[in-house]
Coordinates of C-alpha atoms in Angstrom, one line a residue:
Chain A
M1 CA 0.4 15.6 6.4
T2 CA -2.0 12.7 6.7
D3 CA -0.5 9.3 7.0
R4 CA -2.0 5.9 6.3
K5 CA -2.3 4.9 10.0
Q6 CA -4.3 8.1 10.8
V7 CA -6.7 7.4 7.9
L8 CA -7.3 3.8 8.9
E9 CA -7.8 4.8 12.6
A10 CA -10.4 7.4 11.5
M11 CA -12.1 4.9 9.3
S12 CA -12.1 2.3 12.1
E13 CA -13.4 4.8 14.6
F14 CA -16.4 5.6 12.3
F15 CA -17.4 1.9 12.1
A16 CA -16.9 1.3 15.8
E17 CA -19.3 4.2 16.5
N18 CA -21.9 3.5 13.8
F19 CA -21.6 -0.2 13.0
P20 CA -20.5 -1.8 16.2
D21 CA -21.6 -5.3 15.2
I22 CA -19.3 -5.4 12.2
P23 CA -16.2 -7.5 13.0
R24 CA -13.1 -5.5 12.3
D25 CA -10.4 -8.1 12.5
N26 CA -9.8 -7.9 8.8
F27 CA -10.7 -4.2 8.5
E28 CA -8.2 -3.3 5.8
G29 CA -9.5 -6.0 3.5
M30 CA -13.2 -5.0 3.9
K31 CA -15.0 -2.6 1.5
A32 CA -17.3 0.2 2.5
G33 CA -19.8 -1.1 -0.1
E34 CA -20.1 -4.3 1.9
V35 CA -20.8 -2.7 5.2
I36 CA -22.7 0.5 4.4
Q37 CA -26.1 0.1 2.8
Q38 CA -27.4 3.7 2.7
S39 CA -26.0 6.8 0.8
L40 CA -26.6 8.8 4.0
D41 CA -24.2 6.6 5.9
L42 CA -21.7 6.8 3.1
V43 CA -21.8 10.6 3.3
E44 CA -21.5 10.5 7.0
F45 CA -18.5 8.3 6.6
V46 CA -16.8 10.8 4.2
L47 CA -17.7 13.8 6.4
H48 CA -16.3 11.9 9.5
L49 CA -13.0 11.4 7.6
E50 CA -13.0 15.1 6.6
E51 CA -13.5 16.2 10.2
R52 CA -11.0 13.8 11.7
L53 CA -8.3 14.3 9.1
G54 CA -8.8 18.0 8.6
V55 CA -9.0 17.6 4.8
E56 CA -11.7 18.2 2.2
I57 CA -12.5 14.9 0.4
N58 CA -13.8 15.3 -3.1
I59 CA -16.2 12.4 -3.7
N60 CA -16.1 12.9 -7.4
T61 CA -12.3 12.3 -7.4
L62 CA -12.6 9.2 -5.3
G63 CA -15.6 8.2 -7.4
E64 CA -16.6 4.5 -7.4
K65 CA -13.4 3.6 -5.5
L66 CA -15.4 4.6 -2.4
I67 CA -17.5 1.4 -2.6
T68 CA -15.3 -0.9 -4.8
R69 CA -11.9 -0.5 -3.0
T70 CA -11.0 -2.1 0.3
F71 CA -10.4 0.3 3.3
G72 CA -6.7 -0.4 3.0
E73 CA -6.7 0.6 -0.7
L74 CA -8.9 3.6 0.1
A75 CA -6.5 4.7 2.8
D76 CA -3.7 4.7 0.2
D77 CA -5.9 6.7 -2.2
L78 CA -6.7 9.3 0.5
V79 CA -3.1 9.6 1.6
A80 CA -2.1 10.2 -2.1
M81 CA -5.0 12.7 -2.5
T82 CA -4.0 14.7 0.6
H83 CA -0.4 14.7 -0.6
G84 CA -1.5 16.1 -4.0
G85 CA -1.1 12.8 -5.8
Chain S
M1 CA -33.0 1.4 -11.8
F2 CA -29.6 -0.2 -11.5
A3 CA -30.8 -3.4 -13.4
A4 CA -32.4 -1.2 -16.1
I5 CA -29.2 0.8 -16.6
S6 CA -27.1 -2.4 -16.5
E7 CA -29.2 -3.8 -19.3
R8 CA -28.9 -0.6 -21.3
L9 CA -25.1 -0.3 -20.9
E10 CA -24.7 -4.0 -22.0
A11 CA -26.3 -3.1 -25.3
L12 CA -23.8 -0.3 -26.0
E13 CA -21.1 -0.9 -28.5
E14 CA -18.3 0.0 -26.2
S15 CA -15.4 -2.1 -24.7
E16 CA -16.2 -4.3 -21.8
K17 CA -13.7 -2.4 -19.7
E18 CA -15.4 0.9 -20.4
K19 CA -18.9 -0.5 -19.7
S20 CA -17.7 -2.1 -16.5
A21 CA -16.2 1.2 -15.2
L22 CA -19.3 3.1 -16.1
L23 CA -21.4 0.5 -14.3
D24 CA -19.3 0.9 -11.2
F25 CA -19.8 4.7 -11.4
V26 CA -23.6 4.1 -11.7
R27 CA -23.4 1.8 -8.7
L28 CA -21.9 4.6 -6.6
L29 CA -24.5 7.1 -7.9
L30 CA -27.4 4.8 -7.0
F31 CA -25.9 3.7 -3.7
G32 CA -28.5 3.0 -1.0
N33 CA -32.3 2.9 -1.3
R34 CA -33.6 5.7 -3.5
D35 CA -36.7 5.8 -5.8
R36 CA -38.0 8.2 -8.5
F37 CA -41.0 8.7 -10.7
V38 CA -40.4 8.4 -14.4
Q39 CA -43.0 9.6 -16.9
N40 CA -41.6 7.7 -19.9
Q41 CA -40.8 4.1 -18.9
R42 CA -38.7 3.7 -22.1
F43 CA -36.5 6.7 -21.3
L44 CA -33.3 4.5 -21.4
W45 CA -34.1 3.6 -25.0
Q46 CA -34.7 7.1 -26.5
E47 CA -32.8 6.9 -29.8
K48 CA -33.6 10.1 -31.8
F49 CA -34.7 13.7 -31.5
S50 CA -38.4 12.8 -32.0
D51 CA -38.2 10.2 -29.2
H52 CA -37.1 12.9 -26.7
A53 CA -39.4 15.7 -28.0
T54 CA -42.4 13.4 -28.1
S55 CA -41.6 12.2 -24.6
F56 CA -41.3 15.8 -23.4
Q57 CA -44.6 16.9 -24.9
A58 CA -46.4 13.8 -23.5
A59 CA -45.0 14.5 -20.0
I60 CA -46.0 18.1 -20.1
E61 CA -49.6 17.2 -21.1
E62 CA -49.8 14.6 -18.4
S63 CA -48.4 17.0 -15.8
A64 CA -50.6 19.9 -16.9
S65 CA -53.7 17.7 -16.6
A66 CA -52.7 16.4 -13.2
I67 CA -52.0 19.9 -11.8
C68 CA -55.2 21.4 -13.2
A69 CA -57.2 18.5 -11.7
E70 CA -55.7 19.4 -8.3
I71 CA -56.5 23.1 -8.7
E72 CA -60.1 22.4 -9.8
A73 CA -60.6 20.3 -6.7
T74 CA -59.9 23.3 -4.5
P75 CA -60.2 26.3 -6.8
P76 CA -59.4 29.9 -6.0
D77 CA -62.3 32.2 -5.6
R78 CA -61.3 34.3 -8.6
P79 CA -59.2 33.8 -11.8
F80 CA -55.5 33.9 -11.7
D81 CA -53.9 37.2 -12.8
A82 CA -50.8 35.4 -14.0
V83 CA -49.6 31.9 -14.8
F84 CA -45.9 31.1 -14.9
G85 CA -44.8 27.8 -16.5
I86 CA -41.4 26.4 -15.6
S87 CA -39.3 23.7 -17.1
S88 CA -35.6 23.4 -18.1
E89 CA -35.8 20.3 -20.2
G90 CA -37.5 21.0 -23.5
M91 CA -39.2 23.5 -25.8
L92 CA -42.9 23.6 -26.8
L93 CA -45.3 25.9 -28.5
P94 CA -47.9 26.5 -27.3
G95 CA -45.9 26.7 -24.0
I96 CA -46.5 25.3 -20.6
A97 CA -48.4 28.4 -19.2
E98 CA -50.7 28.4 -22.3
R99 CA -51.5 24.7 -21.9
V100 CA -52.3 25.1 -18.2
V101 CA -54.5 28.2 -18.9
S102 CA -56.4 26.3 -21.6
K103 CA -57.1 23.5 -19.1
L104 CA -58.1 25.8 -16.3
G105 CA -61.1 27.2 -18.1
K106 CA -62.8 29.9 -16.1
L107 CA -60.0 29.9 -13.5
A108 CA -57.9 31.9 -16.0
G109 CA -59.2 34.7 -18.2
N110 CA -58.3 36.5 -21.4
R111 CA -56.3 39.0 -19.4
T112 CA -54.3 36.4 -17.4
M113 CA -50.6 37.0 -18.0
Q114 CA -48.9 33.9 -19.3
L115 CA -45.2 33.4 -19.3
D116 CA -42.8 30.5 -19.5
I117 CA -39.5 30.5 -17.6
S118 CA -37.0 28.1 -19.1
S119 CA -33.4 27.3 -18.7
A120 CA -33.5 28.4 -15.0
G121 CA -32.6 25.1 -13.4
C122 CA -33.3 23.9 -9.9
T123 CA -33.8 27.4 -8.4
A124 CA -36.5 28.4 -10.9
T125 CA -39.5 28.1 -8.6
T126 CA -37.9 29.9 -5.7
R127 CA -36.8 32.7 -8.0
A128 CA -40.3 32.8 -9.6
M129 CA -41.7 33.2 -6.1
Q130 CA -39.3 36.1 -5.5
L131 CA -40.5 37.7 -8.7
V132 CA -44.2 37.4 -7.8
A133 CA -43.6 38.5 -4.2
S134 CA -41.8 41.6 -5.4
S135 CA -44.5 42.5 -8.0
E136 CA -48.0 43.9 -8.0
I137 CA -49.5 40.6 -9.2
E138 CA -52.2 39.7 -6.7
N139 CA -53.0 36.1 -7.6
A140 CA -50.4 34.1 -9.4
L141 CA -49.9 30.4 -10.3
V142 CA -46.4 29.1 -10.6
V143 CA -46.3 25.7 -12.3
A144 CA -43.1 23.7 -12.5
M145 CA -42.8 20.6 -14.7
E146 CA -39.5 18.8 -14.9
P147 CA -39.6 15.6 -17.0
T148 CA -35.9 15.2 -16.5
S149 CA -35.9 11.7 -18.0
T150 CA -36.7 13.1 -21.4
M151 CA -33.1 14.3 -21.5
A152 CA -31.5 11.0 -20.8
D153 CA -29.0 10.1 -23.5
P154 CA -28.6 6.4 -23.3
K155 CA -26.1 6.3 -26.1
S156 CA -23.6 8.6 -24.6
I157 CA -21.0 7.2 -22.3
A158 CA -20.1 10.7 -20.8
R159 CA -20.1 10.3 -17.1
S160 CA -21.9 13.6 -16.6
N161 CA -24.8 12.2 -18.7
W162 CA -25.1 9.2 -16.4
Q163 CA -24.7 11.4 -13.3
G164 CA -27.7 13.3 -14.5
I165 CA -29.7 10.2 -15.3
C166 CA -29.0 8.7 -11.8
T167 CA -29.6 12.0 -9.9
F168 CA -32.9 13.2 -11.3
G169 CA -36.5 12.1 -11.2
D170 CA -39.6 13.4 -13.0
G171 CA -42.2 15.5 -11.4
T172 CA -44.6 18.4 -11.3
A173 CA -45.9 20.9 -8.7
A174 CA -47.5 24.3 -8.5
A175 CA -47.6 27.1 -6.0
W176 CA -50.4 29.6 -5.7
I177 CA -49.1 33.0 -4.6
S178 CA -51.7 35.5 -3.5
K179 CA -51.8 38.8 -1.6
E180 CA -54.7 37.3 0.4
P181 CA -53.9 35.0 3.3
G182 CA -55.1 31.4 2.9
Y183 CA -55.6 28.3 5.0
R184 CA -52.3 26.5 5.7
A185 CA -50.5 29.1 3.6
I186 CA -47.1 30.6 4.1
A187 CA -46.8 34.4 4.5
I188 CA -43.6 35.1 2.6
D189 CA -41.4 37.3 4.8
R190 CA -38.2 37.4 2.8
T191 CA -36.8 36.3 -0.5
A192 CA -33.3 36.6 -1.7
A193 CA -31.1 35.2 -4.5
W194 CA -27.4 35.0 -5.2
R195 CA -25.5 34.5 -8.3
G196 CA -22.0 32.9 -8.1
E197 CA -19.2 32.8 -10.5
A198 CA -19.3 29.2 -11.5
G199 CA -21.6 29.8 -14.5
D200 CA -20.4 26.8 -16.4
L201 CA -20.6 24.3 -13.6
I202 CA -23.9 22.8 -14.7
Q203 CA -24.6 22.8 -18.4
W204 CA -26.8 21.2 -21.1
H205 CA -24.4 19.4 -23.5
W206 CA -25.7 17.9 -26.7
G207 CA -24.9 15.1 -29.1
S208 CA -26.3 14.5 -32.6
D209 CA -29.8 13.9 -31.3
Y210 CA -30.7 16.0 -28.3
Y211 CA -29.5 17.8 -25.2
R212 CA -28.1 15.9 -22.3
F213 CA -26.9 16.6 -18.7
G214 CA -23.4 18.1 -18.6
I215 CA -20.9 19.2 -16.0
A216 CA -17.9 21.5 -16.7
E217 CA -15.4 19.7 -14.5
P218 CA -16.9 16.5 -13.2
E219 CA -14.1 15.7 -10.8
L220 CA -14.5 19.1 -9.0
F221 CA -18.3 19.2 -9.2
E222 CA -19.2 18.3 -5.5
T223 CA -16.5 20.5 -4.1
K224 CA -17.4 23.5 -6.3
V225 CA -21.1 23.2 -5.5
R226 CA -20.4 23.0 -1.8
H227 CA -18.1 26.1 -2.0
E228 CA -20.6 28.1 -4.0
V229 CA -23.5 27.3 -1.7
L230 CA -21.5 28.1 1.4
R231 CA -20.5 31.5 -0.2
A232 CA -24.1 32.2 -0.9
I233 CA -25.2 31.4 2.7
A234 CA -22.7 33.8 4.0
A235 CA -23.6 36.5 1.4
L236 CA -27.4 36.1 2.0
Q237 CA -27.0 36.4 5.7
I238 CA -29.4 33.6 6.4
E239 CA -30.4 33.7 10.0
K240 CA -30.8 30.8 12.3
V241 CA -34.4 30.9 13.5
P242 CA -34.9 28.6 16.5
G243 CA -37.4 25.9 15.8
A244 CA -37.8 26.8 12.1
R245 CA -38.7 24.1 9.6
W246 CA -36.4 23.7 6.6
A247 CA -36.8 22.6 3.0
I248 CA -33.5 22.3 1.2
H249 CA -33.3 21.4 -2.5
P250 CA -32.2 17.7 -2.6
A251 CA -29.2 18.2 -5.0
G252 CA -27.6 15.2 -3.3
V253 CA -27.2 13.6 0.2
L254 CA -23.6 15.0 0.6
L255 CA -24.7 18.5 0.0
L256 CA -27.8 18.2 2.2
V257 CA -25.8 16.9 5.1
S258 CA -22.9 19.3 4.8
L259 CA -25.3 22.3 4.4
A260 CA -27.3 21.2 7.4
K261 CA -24.1 21.3 9.5
K262 CA -23.2 24.7 8.2
L263 CA -26.7 26.1 8.9
G264 CA -27.0 24.4 12.3
I265 CA -30.0 22.3 11.2
D266 CA -30.4 19.1 13.2
R267 CA -31.2 15.7 11.5
A268 CA -34.9 15.8 12.4
T269 CA -35.3 19.2 10.7
L270 CA -33.3 18.0 7.6
Q271 CA -35.3 14.7 7.4
P272 CA -38.1 16.0 5.1
S273 CA -35.6 17.0 2.5
I274 CA -33.7 13.6 2.8
D275 CA -37.0 11.7 2.7
H276 CA -38.0 13.5 -0.5
F277 CA -34.7 12.7 -2.1
R278 CA -35.1 9.0 -1.2
S279 CA -38.6 8.8 -2.5
C280 CA -38.5 11.1 -5.6
S281 CA -34.7 11.8 -6.2
N282 CA -33.9 15.3 -7.4
M283 CA -36.9 16.7 -9.4
S284 CA -35.1 19.9 -10.2
S285 CA -37.3 23.0 -9.6
V286 CA -40.2 20.8 -8.6
S287 CA -38.6 19.3 -5.5
I288 CA -38.7 22.3 -3.3
L289 CA -42.4 22.7 -3.7
H290 CA -43.1 19.0 -2.8
I291 CA -40.9 19.4 0.4
L292 CA -42.7 22.7 1.3
A293 CA -46.1 21.1 0.8
G294 CA -45.2 18.4 3.3
L295 CA -43.9 20.9 5.8
M296 CA -47.0 23.1 5.4
A297 CA -49.3 20.1 6.0
N298 CA -47.7 19.5 9.4
A299 CA -46.8 23.1 10.5
R300 CA -48.6 25.0 13.2
S301 CA -49.7 28.6 12.8
G302 CA -46.9 31.0 13.5
E303 CA -44.1 28.6 12.8
T304 CA -41.2 29.7 10.5
I305 CA -40.4 27.8 7.3
Q306 CA -37.2 28.5 5.5
W307 CA -36.2 27.1 2.1
L308 CA -33.1 27.1 0.0
S309 CA -32.5 26.0 -3.6
M310 CA -29.3 25.8 -5.6
G311 CA -28.6 25.0 -9.2
A312 CA -27.4 26.0 -12.6
G313 CA -26.2 29.5 -13.0
F314 CA -24.7 29.1 -10.4
H315 CA -27.7 30.3 -8.4
V316 CA -28.8 30.0 -4.9
A317 CA -32.3 31.2 -3.9
Y318 CA -33.6 31.6 -0.4
A319 CA -37.0 32.4 1.1
S320 CA -38.6 32.3 4.5
G321 CA -42.1 32.7 5.7
T322 CA -44.5 32.3 8.6
C323 CA -47.3 29.7 8.6
V324 CA -50.7 31.3 8.6

């Protein structure tokens, strides 16, 4: 079972590796759409989460939440998704 | 594109909540820097059947003239035995092959076979190559024209409609397939095609005026496409050829990247397909020919080129060849 802390750690890890200059002191309140500018990076972000969390993420289910929700909210959505919510 | 769609959605007689949600969806679909070519600049304001049909005919005429001018600049040394016209967006009589043959003059004779292939989706050109490669035809021209914008239904708020509008671009391309080797040609070594079970995954829906892009289960679309293509790759036994160049139909960035991982293709090898998607978006059956043309221009003799298309059916078509 995936928990919120795991999801946030996996997200933070991606940004530490790929966007090291982005301050992460308020990580949960930030949105992917504010940090990522290219669709390729957004896809890499999703694939990184799939790999780290061992789940398949359906982009169509997440939809626009991927860029309009904060990482904290997105973590809640992903936990709900992996729990069948 | 986002500004144009935003302006169009604003004009719809829908609730502000609905329009705002749709705009967020469009924002996700257009995320990042991506361009496209559109043959009808007013495509977001097509109102009735005749707008779509007129736009389709004009785009086909424009595409046929452009392709024929390219062919006449470097003509084959004898007339084509066969001309295949491909498009999945509209219907015309005379058809695409007939229009191309008319413009080719002496490059096509009275005995040139003419045939249009429609409703075949993004894999149509690769499957047409498979058809020609497995036949006795010695000198064929396969011409694909996909004015996808002619199907945009700006009055429908169906998400699959807007997914199509944001995914596709317009374009045309042709492949000359001959039994004789040519300069910078690919000698086709293998062709293969696979048909999956998700036959209703990609559909043409229609409203009161015209056809529009449709998806059977929008929320499961990406997942189902990925599963189908991965099944096809296993079934087709696509081998990893060290150093091979690759062209993959740019259905979307997620699919490109996940397929590349599955096939063991590194980022540099995948880049031509990504670059095509960024500059032209998904031009349906036309895209793979543009990516191949770019690869052929840079490849050295003896190099292997592999290509893979996927689309409505659900079909996956594969081919590989060696640069002459």
